[in-house]
Amino acid sequence: MARTGSVTSIDGSKVHLALAGQHGRPDVRVTVGNFVRIHAGNAVLVGIITTLSSGSDHGRQPGAYASLDLLGEIVIEEGAHRFRRGVAAYPAIGDSVDLLPPADLRVVYQATASDTAAVGALYQDPDIPACIKVEDLLTKHFAVLGTTGVGKSSGVAVILDQVMRARPSVRIFLLDVHNEYAACFGDRASVINPRNLKLPFWLFNLEEIADVIYGGRSPVDEEIEILAEVIPLAKSKYAQYKEASDRQIVKRSIGKGAGYTVDTPVPYMLQDLIALIDERMGRLENRVSRMHYHRLMTRIEAIRNDPRYAFMFENANVGGDMMGEILAHLFRLDPDGRPMTIMQLAGLPMEVVDAVVCVLCRLAFEFGIWSEGAIPLLFVCEEAHRYASADRSVGFTPTRRALSRIAREGRKHGIHLGLVTQRPAELDPTIMSQCSTLFAMRMTNDRDQAFLAAAVSDAVNLLTFVPSLGTGEVIAFGEGVPMPARMTFHSLPPERQPRNDMSGRAPEDGETIAGAAFVGAVVERWRGATMSKTSGLEADQTALSRLGREAGSDGGHGAALEQVHRRLLRRPLDGSDAAAEAGLRSAKTLWQQG
């Protein structure tokens, strides 16, 4: 191979070259990002070109010059060429430099571990596969970063597909914020959405159930104290409903003088909870204190009757300890050929998404603890900055805490973390610092680039390419790749590409979606999604009159009245109203006339 140049100076891991050429033009075309090798005695050192210049600077003779960062060296072990990170023998002045040939490039990116998987092709040579080291990728966590539209979701799908192939024992739980992964994995994934999700309210701890009840707003301290008092009593009361044999087991396990805490994940019935609150309210004479109890009951009844919360409150008064079945279904403990769960979050009430994510993170981590890591689980969080924001005033604190706990301690219990975000600068840096492998796709925001530069410790020069990466291109750093590399993710077949359930859907020939019937159907679905289960005006009027009696002349009942007012607005149409609504749907709207 033609000689590219020679070493002129060395500054730690940075080496400066004089390029061979005439009249300031190099004989061999080199550019930023090219890999080169230096023949340093018996060692072959590998570096990457970071800067190029020409002319006489700092007293140098006219010509072409380059600087490179040393990455490692190629050594002979057991008769075979191996690449080793780090440099044991440094070059000397005058050592020869040339471009790294394809054979040596393969040695550099050939992972020696047995559980490697190819996720793409190298930018420098598309014929050389770009591999990940699956064990290091999982046990030391990873993150995929990139702005919208750069192929981030497709890259995640490729990585997870290869993880499932290389490690069939790993279970994968993917939080799908935009409902776009359902078609990516075929029959290897179980898709859970708000229609088939079962996450009983009694699995929520006090902080989580409070977030649900108050819709993300700040809870009322007095009402939280009431909940903390009555929830353990409701759990104890439920234990008394069991059969005689079960009751004996409960007694023995609880022990004398012991009992359930507010966060013990055992069933209780909502009617028992409300009855206990009502019973305590009846003992009070102070009107202000009674209002706290009544407001709390009103809030609980409001969300219980909201069909959007059916995944929590369906069969709320029937009971049944289904915790084992729920965990097995969520985390594919009995995979039956489907080692992956896709949890679709779009469609859940916006007010409850944070609490649901928190419950899922907490269940995953605690299952890892109490199973002693028997089943490895990869927890992948899309749009991670929404749940673990760097701004402590944004988001649900327990969710950030749950994700942070997985990041810091999860690997000890077989729980691994994958973060996906388009705004890494908004992600909690404590959580991000636990990710030892980063896949950086195109990012143009200055804050995100600065955040990435602070997170990367090796081959920082590659970060200069981040703003100009093409769609599907990525720069990978860290423990999960043999070497920092610029590569292109494998392309997915069209039917396996991530897409929203309705994205890209175009009307077929002759299909018309505009019209009074269509709009009417949309309005009905819209209204039906928030229609109260307790139909009829009488029940709401009774609740309103009861609230008025309880409130009396106290001015603090506005919030409770507002709750009942909302229920009145959501009541089903009676016969006359329904007929009028049907007439409106059949009539042409003004924008269709003419």
Tab-separated table of C-alpha atoms in Angstrom, residues 119-471:
chain	number	residue	atom	x	y	z
A	119	VAL	CA	-26.849	-4.453	13.349
A	120	GLY	CA	-25.472	-2.582	10.320
A	121	ALA	CA	-22.515	-1.881	8.066
A	122	LEU	CA	-19.462	0.308	8.576
A	123	TYR	CA	-19.439	3.695	6.909
A	124	GLN	CA	-15.799	3.237	5.816
A	125	ASP	CA	-16.515	-0.116	4.142
A	126	PRO	CA	-20.157	-1.243	3.670
A	127	ASP	CA	-18.946	-4.827	3.162
A	128	ILE	CA	-17.782	-5.010	6.782
A	129	PRO	CA	-20.582	-5.664	9.308
A	130	ALA	CA	-20.957	-3.386	12.309
A	131	CYS	CA	-21.475	-5.559	15.386
A	132	ILE	CA	-22.672	-5.078	18.938
A	133	LYS	CA	-21.483	-7.070	21.944
A	134	VAL	CA	-24.851	-8.179	23.302
A	135	GLU	CA	-23.716	-9.040	26.832
A	136	ASP	CA	-21.998	-5.686	27.381
A	137	LEU	CA	-24.831	-3.819	25.679
A	138	LEU	CA	-27.387	-5.262	28.087
A	139	THR	CA	-25.564	-5.475	31.381
A	140	LYS	CA	-24.176	-1.944	31.128
A	141	HIS	CA	-27.319	-0.320	29.659
A	142	PHE	CA	-27.569	1.642	26.401
A	143	ALA	CA	-29.229	4.711	24.884
A	144	VAL	CA	-30.312	5.637	21.343
A	145	LEU	CA	-30.269	9.387	20.712
A	146	GLY	CA	-31.401	11.376	17.702
A	147	THR	CA	-33.861	13.969	16.510
A	148	THR	CA	-37.208	13.161	14.921
A	149	GLY	CA	-37.148	11.549	11.488
A	150	VAL	CA	-33.580	10.197	11.458
A	151	GLY	CA	-34.546	6.520	11.683
A	152	LYS	CA	-34.249	6.215	15.448
A	153	SER	CA	-37.203	3.833	15.824
A	154	SER	CA	-35.954	1.642	12.991
A	155	GLY	CA	-32.538	1.475	14.654
A	156	VAL	CA	-34.138	0.453	17.955
A	157	ALA	CA	-36.103	-2.264	16.142
A	158	VAL	CA	-32.905	-3.614	14.544
A	159	ILE	CA	-31.059	-3.673	17.887
A	160	LEU	CA	-33.906	-5.419	19.726
A	161	ASP	CA	-34.334	-7.927	16.915
A	162	GLN	CA	-30.679	-8.905	17.155
A	163	VAL	CA	-30.808	-9.067	20.961
A	164	MET	CA	-33.702	-11.539	20.765
A	165	ARG	CA	-31.803	-13.672	18.258
A	166	ALA	CA	-28.566	-13.676	20.249
A	167	ARG	CA	-30.112	-14.003	23.735
A	168	PRO	CA	-33.404	-15.944	23.578
A	169	SER	CA	-33.534	-16.064	27.382
A	170	VAL	CA	-33.874	-12.279	27.687
A	171	ARG	CA	-37.371	-10.833	28.018
A	172	ILE	CA	-37.907	-7.407	26.460
A	173	PHE	CA	-40.466	-4.863	27.682
A	174	LEU	CA	-40.845	-1.872	25.332
A	175	LEU	CA	-42.752	1.279	26.268
A	176	ASP	CA	-44.232	2.301	22.918
A	177	VAL	CA	-45.277	5.927	23.363
A	178	HIS	CA	-46.536	6.466	19.795
A	179	ASN	CA	-47.885	2.960	19.010
A	180	GLU	CA	-45.401	2.408	16.191
A	181	TYR	CA	-43.662	-0.905	16.949
A	182	ALA	CA	-46.571	-3.361	16.722
A	183	ALA	CA	-45.637	-4.622	13.232
A	184	CYS	CA	-41.851	-4.713	13.761
A	185	PHE	CA	-41.461	-8.074	15.457
A	186	GLY	CA	-44.300	-10.173	14.098
A	187	ASP	CA	-45.449	-13.043	16.272
A	188	ARG	CA	-42.441	-12.711	18.596
A	189	ALA	CA	-44.084	-9.818	20.449
A	190	SER	CA	-47.181	-9.599	22.607
A	191	VAL	CA	-48.900	-6.230	22.125
A	192	ILE	CA	-50.663	-4.692	25.142
A	193	ASN	CA	-52.831	-1.609	24.659
A	194	PRO	CA	-55.450	0.222	26.754
A	195	ARG	CA	-58.143	-2.174	25.467
A	196	ASN	CA	-56.511	-5.333	26.838
A	197	LEU	CA	-54.336	-3.907	29.629
A	198	LYS	CA	-55.100	-5.201	33.116
A	199	LEU	CA	-53.315	-3.227	35.820
A	200	PRO	CA	-55.510	-3.311	38.958
A	201	PHE	CA	-55.578	-0.237	41.152
A	202	TRP	CA	-54.332	-2.229	44.155
A	203	LEU	CA	-50.942	-2.712	42.425
A	204	PHE	CA	-50.385	1.056	42.666
A	205	ASN	CA	-48.561	2.329	45.738
A	206	LEU	CA	-49.718	5.417	47.612
A	207	GLU	CA	-47.801	7.941	45.494
A	208	GLU	CA	-48.997	6.346	42.255
A	209	ILE	CA	-52.665	6.012	43.196
A	210	ALA	CA	-52.618	9.610	44.458
A	211	ASP	CA	-51.270	10.758	41.084
A	212	VAL	CA	-54.139	8.919	39.388
A	213	ILE	CA	-56.805	10.306	41.706
A	214	TYR	CA	-55.607	13.900	41.373
A	215	GLY	CA	-54.792	13.726	37.662
A	216	GLY	CA	-51.181	14.829	38.057
A	217	ARG	CA	-52.087	17.817	40.213
A	218	SER	CA	-50.754	18.338	43.720
A	219	PRO	CA	-52.691	16.140	46.161
A	220	VAL	CA	-54.455	17.449	49.266
A	221	ASP	CA	-52.427	16.438	52.322
A	222	GLU	CA	-55.468	15.770	54.503
A	223	GLU	CA	-56.977	13.466	51.892
A	224	ILE	CA	-53.701	11.582	51.424
A	225	GLU	CA	-53.584	10.987	55.168
A	226	ILE	CA	-57.069	9.486	54.955
A	227	LEU	CA	-55.972	7.170	52.130
A	228	ALA	CA	-52.861	6.102	54.034
A	229	GLU	CA	-55.075	5.178	56.972
A	230	VAL	CA	-57.879	3.286	55.223
A	231	ILE	CA	-56.029	1.405	52.421
A	232	PRO	CA	-54.285	-1.015	54.849
A	233	LEU	CA	-57.637	-1.584	56.569
A	234	ALA	CA	-59.295	-2.347	53.226
A	235	LYS	CA	-56.529	-4.865	52.476
A	236	SER	CA	-57.020	-6.556	55.849
A	237	LYS	CA	-60.765	-6.630	55.291
A	238	TYR	CA	-60.298	-8.325	51.925
A	239	ALA	CA	-58.208	-11.051	53.575
A	240	GLN	CA	-61.224	-11.892	55.737
A	241	TYR	CA	-63.290	-12.703	52.626
A	242	LYS	CA	-61.055	-15.602	51.668
A	243	GLU	CA	-61.789	-19.243	52.253
A	244	ALA	CA	-60.987	-20.720	55.631
A	245	SER	CA	-57.731	-22.331	54.490
A	246	ASP	CA	-56.516	-19.150	52.852
A	247	ARG	CA	-57.494	-17.194	55.925
A	248	GLN	CA	-55.287	-19.392	58.111
A	249	ILE	CA	-52.347	-18.859	55.752
A	250	VAL	CA	-52.842	-15.105	55.905
A	251	LYS	CA	-52.975	-15.130	59.683
A	252	ARG	CA	-49.800	-17.146	59.991
A	253	SER	CA	-47.921	-14.961	57.501
A	254	ILE	CA	-49.031	-11.679	59.023
A	255	GLY	CA	-48.247	-12.608	62.594
A	256	LYS	CA	-49.597	-11.169	65.781
A	257	GLY	CA	-49.690	-7.418	65.831
A	258	ALA	CA	-48.514	-7.154	62.206
A	259	GLY	CA	-50.500	-6.065	59.165
A	260	TYR	CA	-50.457	-4.739	55.654
A	261	THR	CA	-48.816	-1.430	54.827
A	262	VAL	CA	-50.279	1.064	52.401
A	263	ASP	CA	-47.826	-0.150	49.708
A	264	THR	CA	-48.168	-3.923	50.191
A	265	PRO	CA	-49.207	-5.275	46.741
A	266	VAL	CA	-52.237	-7.304	47.834
A	267	PRO	CA	-55.823	-6.973	46.576
A	268	TYR	CA	-58.570	-4.946	48.181
A	269	MET	CA	-61.987	-3.883	46.956
A	270	LEU	CA	-62.915	-0.340	46.105
A	271	GLN	CA	-66.308	-0.629	47.798
A	272	ASP	CA	-64.536	-1.515	51.043
A	273	LEU	CA	-62.286	1.510	50.683
A	274	ILE	CA	-65.204	3.870	50.082
A	275	ALA	CA	-67.209	2.276	52.919
A	276	LEU	CA	-64.324	2.804	55.329
A	277	ILE	CA	-64.002	6.469	54.274
A	278	ASP	CA	-67.770	6.946	54.598
A	279	GLU	CA	-67.790	5.297	58.018
A	280	ARG	CA	-65.122	7.627	59.329
A	281	MET	CA	-66.839	10.639	57.812
A	282	GLY	CA	-70.031	9.737	59.699
A	283	ARG	CA	-68.220	9.952	63.023
A	284	LEU	CA	-67.098	13.533	62.442
A	285	GLU	CA	-68.996	16.622	63.429
A	286	ASN	CA	-66.607	19.228	62.065
A	287	ARG	CA	-67.932	20.282	58.666
A	288	VAL	CA	-64.496	21.109	57.204
A	289	SER	CA	-63.119	17.695	58.158
A	290	ARG	CA	-66.167	15.978	56.663
A	291	MET	CA	-65.568	17.780	53.371
A	292	HIS	CA	-62.086	16.254	53.025
A	293	TYR	CA	-63.596	12.786	53.290
A	294	HIS	CA	-66.407	13.621	50.904
A	295	ARG	CA	-64.153	15.176	48.310
A	296	LEU	CA	-61.933	12.104	48.419
A	297	MET	CA	-64.906	9.784	47.839
A	298	THR	CA	-66.102	11.969	44.990
A	299	ARG	CA	-62.692	11.901	43.319
A	300	ILE	CA	-62.451	8.117	43.608
A	301	GLU	CA	-65.955	7.601	42.220
A	302	ALA	CA	-65.238	9.978	39.325
A	303	ILE	CA	-62.229	8.025	38.041
A	304	ARG	CA	-63.845	4.658	38.765
A	305	ASN	CA	-66.774	5.572	36.510
A	306	ASP	CA	-64.532	6.933	33.744
A	307	PRO	CA	-64.266	4.218	31.037
A	308	ARG	CA	-60.746	5.358	30.173
A	309	TYR	CA	-59.659	3.949	33.536
A	310	ALA	CA	-61.259	0.542	32.970
A	311	PHE	CA	-57.833	-1.110	32.898
A	312	MET	CA	-57.536	-0.181	36.591
A	313	PHE	CA	-61.058	-0.424	37.946
A	314	GLU	CA	-62.736	-3.191	35.987
A	315	ASN	CA	-63.985	-5.738	38.523
A	316	ALA	CA	-62.917	-3.324	41.252
A	317	ASN	CA	-65.583	-4.729	43.578
A	318	VAL	CA	-65.123	-8.370	42.646
A	319	GLY	CA	-61.594	-8.942	43.881
A	320	GLY	CA	-59.224	-11.746	43.041
A	321	ASP	CA	-55.471	-12.006	43.492
A	322	MET	CA	-54.171	-11.993	39.904
A	323	MET	CA	-50.717	-10.570	40.604
A	324	GLY	CA	-48.879	-13.677	39.406
A	325	GLU	CA	-50.842	-13.843	36.164
A	326	ILE	CA	-50.389	-10.098	35.568
A	327	LEU	CA	-46.613	-10.267	36.039
A	328	ALA	CA	-46.368	-13.336	33.802
A	329	HIS	CA	-48.370	-11.585	31.080
A	330	LEU	CA	-46.538	-8.247	31.299
A	331	PHE	CA	-43.003	-9.619	31.398
A	332	ARG	CA	-43.519	-12.777	29.320
A	333	LEU	CA	-42.395	-15.112	32.104
A	334	ASP	CA	-43.932	-17.961	30.121
A	335	PRO	CA	-43.022	-16.581	26.684
A	336	ASP	CA	-44.792	-19.194	24.513
A	337	GLY	CA	-42.658	-18.043	21.588
A	338	ARG	CA	-43.179	-14.349	22.392
A	339	PRO	CA	-40.281	-13.094	24.507
A	340	MET	CA	-41.211	-9.441	23.979
A	341	THR	CA	-43.973	-7.161	25.281
A	342	ILE	CA	-44.903	-3.962	23.458
A	343	MET	CA	-46.804	-1.690	25.841
A	344	GLN	CA	-48.714	0.842	23.727
A	345	LEU	CA	-49.282	3.990	25.780
A	346	ALA	CA	-51.164	6.089	23.211
A	347	GLY	CA	-54.813	5.937	24.174
A	348	LEU	CA	-54.262	5.967	27.926
A	349	PRO	CA	-55.556	9.092	29.710
A	350	MET	CA	-52.793	11.666	29.638
A	351	GLU	CA	-53.246	12.271	33.355
A	352	VAL	CA	-52.429	8.663	34.235
A	353	VAL	CA	-49.568	7.811	31.839
A	354	ASP	CA	-46.820	8.853	34.268
A	355	ALA	CA	-48.289	6.753	37.062
A	356	VAL	CA	-48.685	3.714	34.772
A	357	VAL	CA	-45.070	3.987	33.586
A	358	CYS	CA	-43.980	4.305	37.208
A	359	VAL	CA	-45.902	1.156	38.195
A	360	LEU	CA	-44.393	-0.811	35.288
A	361	CYS	CA	-40.833	0.325	36.106
A	362	ARG	CA	-41.308	-0.491	39.772
A	363	LEU	CA	-42.861	-3.912	39.101
A	364	ALA	CA	-40.007	-4.801	36.729
A	365	PHE	CA	-37.345	-3.813	39.246
A	366	GLU	CA	-38.973	-5.444	42.255
A	367	PHE	CA	-39.636	-8.629	40.314
A	368	GLY	CA	-35.905	-8.731	39.561
A	369	ILE	CA	-35.124	-8.312	43.257
A	370	TRP	CA	-37.485	-10.953	44.598
A	371	SER	CA	-36.739	-13.443	41.806
A	372	GLU	CA	-33.009	-12.906	42.417
A	373	GLY	CA	-32.482	-12.098	38.726
A	374	ALA	CA	-33.696	-15.512	37.557
A	375	ILE	CA	-35.163	-14.090	34.329
A	376	PRO	CA	-33.161	-11.281	32.628
A	377	LEU	CA	-35.366	-8.416	31.486
A	378	LEU	CA	-34.542	-5.524	29.149
A	379	PHE	CA	-36.739	-2.504	29.907
A	380	VAL	CA	-36.760	-0.119	26.911
A	381	CYS	CA	-38.196	3.369	27.470
A	382	GLU	CA	-39.170	5.427	24.411
A	383	GLU	CA	-39.245	9.227	24.821
A	384	ALA	CA	-37.295	8.776	28.052
A	385	HIS	CA	-36.971	12.532	28.620
A	386	ARG	CA	-40.713	12.657	29.295
A	387	TYR	CA	-40.405	10.387	32.335
A	388	ALA	CA	-36.941	11.272	33.628
A	389	SER	CA	-36.534	14.955	32.923
A	390	ALA	CA	-33.427	16.853	33.998
A	391	ASP	CA	-35.795	19.557	35.272
A	392	ARG	CA	-36.918	18.278	38.672
A	393	SER	CA	-40.096	20.373	38.490
A	394	VAL	CA	-41.267	18.541	35.362
A	395	GLY	CA	-42.835	15.103	35.327
A	396	PHE	CA	-43.742	12.625	38.049
A	397	THR	CA	-40.953	12.306	40.606
A	398	PRO	CA	-41.623	8.620	41.469
A	399	THR	CA	-41.263	7.693	37.775
A	400	ARG	CA	-37.850	9.371	37.595
A	401	ARG	CA	-36.929	7.605	40.815
A	402	ALA	CA	-38.043	4.208	39.467
A	403	LEU	CA	-36.060	4.604	36.220
A	404	SER	CA	-33.042	5.861	38.141
A	405	ARG	CA	-33.187	2.809	40.373
A	406	ILE	CA	-33.139	0.479	37.352
A	407	ALA	CA	-30.225	2.457	35.891
A	408	ARG	CA	-28.167	2.349	39.107
A	409	GLU	CA	-28.998	-1.074	40.539
A	410	GLY	CA	-30.860	-3.024	37.880
A	411	ARG	CA	-27.884	-4.939	36.490
A	412	LYS	CA	-27.402	-6.605	39.898
A	413	HIS	CA	-30.888	-8.095	39.610
A	414	GLY	CA	-30.968	-8.956	35.910
A	415	ILE	CA	-32.930	-5.821	34.914
A	416	HIS	CA	-31.330	-3.935	32.021
A	417	LEU	CA	-32.250	-0.511	30.649
A	418	GLY	CA	-32.490	0.926	27.153
A	419	LEU	CA	-33.308	4.619	26.733
A	420	VAL	CA	-34.575	6.225	23.525
A	421	THR	CA	-34.892	9.998	23.304
A	422	GLN	CA	-34.819	12.848	20.826
A	423	ARG	CA	-33.809	15.403	23.477
A	424	PRO	CA	-30.879	14.006	25.492
A	425	ALA	CA	-30.179	17.417	27.022
A	426	GLU	CA	-33.562	17.213	28.774
A	427	LEU	CA	-32.847	13.748	30.195
A	428	ASP	CA	-31.736	13.325	33.795
A	429	PRO	CA	-27.908	13.217	33.566
A	430	THR	CA	-27.700	10.790	36.505
A	431	ILE	CA	-29.682	8.194	34.563
A	432	MET	CA	-27.872	8.933	31.317
A	433	SER	CA	-24.487	8.484	32.967
A	434	GLN	CA	-25.343	4.844	33.693
A	435	CYS	CA	-25.641	4.033	29.971
A	436	SER	CA	-22.269	2.690	28.876
A	437	THR	CA	-23.199	2.358	25.186
A	438	LEU	CA	-24.525	5.288	23.141
A	439	PHE	CA	-25.953	5.246	19.616
A	440	ALA	CA	-25.903	8.868	18.423
A	441	MET	CA	-27.913	9.719	15.327
A	442	ARG	CA	-28.342	13.150	13.729
A	443	MET	CA	-28.785	15.957	16.252
A	444	THR	CA	-28.673	19.619	15.321
A	445	ASN	CA	-29.553	21.204	18.653
A	446	ASP	CA	-26.508	22.783	20.315
A	447	ARG	CA	-27.574	21.732	23.826
A	448	ASP	CA	-28.021	18.107	22.756
A	449	GLN	CA	-24.610	18.065	21.073
A	450	ALA	CA	-22.962	19.564	24.151
A	451	PHE	CA	-24.687	16.977	26.346
A	452	LEU	CA	-23.457	14.181	24.098
A	453	ALA	CA	-19.893	15.527	24.145
A	454	ALA	CA	-19.936	15.503	27.944
A	455	ALA	CA	-21.205	11.896	27.979
A	456	VAL	CA	-18.631	10.471	25.538
A	457	SER	CA	-15.151	9.669	26.803
A	458	ASP	CA	-13.516	8.049	23.756
A	459	ALA	CA	-13.209	9.074	20.115
A	460	VAL	CA	-14.761	12.467	20.817
A	461	ASN	CA	-13.635	13.570	17.334
A	462	LEU	CA	-16.411	11.434	15.827
A	463	LEU	CA	-18.980	13.767	17.392
A	464	THR	CA	-18.191	16.375	14.761
A	465	PHE	CA	-20.088	14.188	12.270
A	466	VAL	CA	-23.310	14.052	14.319
A	467	PRO	CA	-25.041	17.136	12.778
A	468	SER	CA	-24.437	15.848	9.220
A	469	LEU	CA	-25.370	12.165	9.605
A	470	GLY	CA	-27.818	10.784	7.068
A	471	THR	CA	-31.064	8.976	7.834
